[in-house]
mmCIF file of C-alpha atoms and ligand atoms in Angstrom:
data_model
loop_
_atom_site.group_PDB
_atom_site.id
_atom_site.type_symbol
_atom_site.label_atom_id
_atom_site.label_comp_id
_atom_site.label_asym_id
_atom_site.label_seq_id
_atom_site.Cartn_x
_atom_site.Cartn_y
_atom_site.Cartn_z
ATOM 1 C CA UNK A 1 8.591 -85.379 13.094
ATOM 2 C CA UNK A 2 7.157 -89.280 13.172
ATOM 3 C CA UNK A 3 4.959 -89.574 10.619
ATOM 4 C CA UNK A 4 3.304 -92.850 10.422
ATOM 5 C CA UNK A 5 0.866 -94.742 8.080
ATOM 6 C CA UNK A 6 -1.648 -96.800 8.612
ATOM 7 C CA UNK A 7 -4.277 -98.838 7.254
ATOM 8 C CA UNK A 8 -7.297 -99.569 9.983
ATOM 9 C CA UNK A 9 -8.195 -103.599 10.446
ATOM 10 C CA UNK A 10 -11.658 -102.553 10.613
ATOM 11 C CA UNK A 11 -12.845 -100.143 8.085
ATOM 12 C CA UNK A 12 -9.760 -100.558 5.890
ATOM 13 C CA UNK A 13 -9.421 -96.941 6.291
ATOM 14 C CA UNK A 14 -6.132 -95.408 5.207
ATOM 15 C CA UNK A 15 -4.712 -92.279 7.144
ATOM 16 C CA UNK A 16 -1.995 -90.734 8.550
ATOM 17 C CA UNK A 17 -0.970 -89.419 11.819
ATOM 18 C CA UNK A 18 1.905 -88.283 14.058
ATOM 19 C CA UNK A 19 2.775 -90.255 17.139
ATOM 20 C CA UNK A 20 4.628 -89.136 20.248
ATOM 21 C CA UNK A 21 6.717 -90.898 22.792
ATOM 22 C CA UNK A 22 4.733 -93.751 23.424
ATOM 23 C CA UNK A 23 0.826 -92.903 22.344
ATOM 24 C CA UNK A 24 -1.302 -95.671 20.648
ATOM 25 C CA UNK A 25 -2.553 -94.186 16.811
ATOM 26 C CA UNK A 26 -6.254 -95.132 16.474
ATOM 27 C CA UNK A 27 -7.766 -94.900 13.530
ATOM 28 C CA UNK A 28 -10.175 -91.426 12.994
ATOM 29 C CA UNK A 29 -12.679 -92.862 11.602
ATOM 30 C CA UNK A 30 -13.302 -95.823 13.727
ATOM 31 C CA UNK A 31 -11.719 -95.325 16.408
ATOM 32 C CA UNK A 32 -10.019 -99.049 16.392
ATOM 33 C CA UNK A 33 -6.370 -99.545 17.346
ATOM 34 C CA UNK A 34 -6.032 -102.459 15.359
ATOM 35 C CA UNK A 35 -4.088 -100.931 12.765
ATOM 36 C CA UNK A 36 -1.470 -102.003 10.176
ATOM 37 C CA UNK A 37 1.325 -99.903 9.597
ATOM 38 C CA UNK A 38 3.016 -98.597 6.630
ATOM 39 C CA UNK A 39 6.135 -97.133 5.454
ATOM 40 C CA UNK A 40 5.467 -93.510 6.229
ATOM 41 C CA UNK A 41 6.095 -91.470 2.877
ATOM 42 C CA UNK A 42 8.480 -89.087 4.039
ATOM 43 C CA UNK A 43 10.502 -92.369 5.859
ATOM 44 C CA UNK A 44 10.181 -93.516 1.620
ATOM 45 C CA UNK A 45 11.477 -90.205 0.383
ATOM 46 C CA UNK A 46 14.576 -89.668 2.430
ATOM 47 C CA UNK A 47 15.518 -93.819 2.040
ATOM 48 C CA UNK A 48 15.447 -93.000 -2.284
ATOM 49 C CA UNK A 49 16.944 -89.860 -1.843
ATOM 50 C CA UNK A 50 19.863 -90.944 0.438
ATOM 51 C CA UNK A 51 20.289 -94.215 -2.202
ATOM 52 C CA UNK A 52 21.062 -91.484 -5.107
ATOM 53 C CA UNK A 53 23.102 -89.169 -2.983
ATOM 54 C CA UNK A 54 24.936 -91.774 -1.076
ATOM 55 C CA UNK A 55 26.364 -94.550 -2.869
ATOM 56 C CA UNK A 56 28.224 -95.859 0.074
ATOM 57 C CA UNK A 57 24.986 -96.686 1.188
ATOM 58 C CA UNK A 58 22.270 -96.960 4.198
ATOM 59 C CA UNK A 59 22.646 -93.654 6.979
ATOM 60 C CA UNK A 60 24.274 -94.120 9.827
ATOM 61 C CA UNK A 61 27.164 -95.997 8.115
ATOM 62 C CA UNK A 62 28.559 -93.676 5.520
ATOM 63 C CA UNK A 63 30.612 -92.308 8.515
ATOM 64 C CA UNK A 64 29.578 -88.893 7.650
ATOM 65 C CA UNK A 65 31.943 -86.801 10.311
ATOM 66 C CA UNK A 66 28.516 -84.619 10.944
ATOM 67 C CA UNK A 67 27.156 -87.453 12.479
ATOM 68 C CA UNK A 68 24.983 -90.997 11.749
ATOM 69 C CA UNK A 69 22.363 -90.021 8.914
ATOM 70 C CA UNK A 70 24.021 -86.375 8.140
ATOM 71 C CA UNK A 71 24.752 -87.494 5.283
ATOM 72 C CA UNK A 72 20.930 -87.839 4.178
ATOM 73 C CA UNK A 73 19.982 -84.214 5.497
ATOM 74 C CA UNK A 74 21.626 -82.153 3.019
ATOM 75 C CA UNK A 75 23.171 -78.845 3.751
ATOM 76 C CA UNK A 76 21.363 -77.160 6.537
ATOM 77 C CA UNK A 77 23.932 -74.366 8.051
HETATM 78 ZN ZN1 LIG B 1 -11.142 -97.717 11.216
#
């Protein structure tokens, strides 16, 4: 699920929302599109957590035979 941060240009006002496909966030307090945004926390969590888990280093090039990034997921089965 995309998570994303943002802090609004206008009001400054931080806040997070989910975006899909191609929609525009806006902020909800505001309403302004002018937004700057952030490293989303769970985007944070999984880059520190794959870093202590996966010393060979960034998903997608561990070659993890479940696939680009498995090797970040854990064991889901
Ligand atoms: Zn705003």
């Amino acid at each position: 699920m995309p998570i994303f941060e943002y802090i609004c240009q206008e009001c400054q006002h931080e806040f997070e929302t989910l975006v899909f496909g191609r929609d525009q966030a806006k902020c909800p307090k505001c309403q302004s599109k002018k937004l700057n945004p952030q490293l989303s926390v769970f985007a944070v969590s999984a880059k520190s957590a794959a870093a202590s888990t996966a010393p060979t280093g960034a998903c997608g090039s561990c070659g993890d035979s479940r696939g680009p990034g498995a090797c970040s997921i854990g064991d889901l089965d």
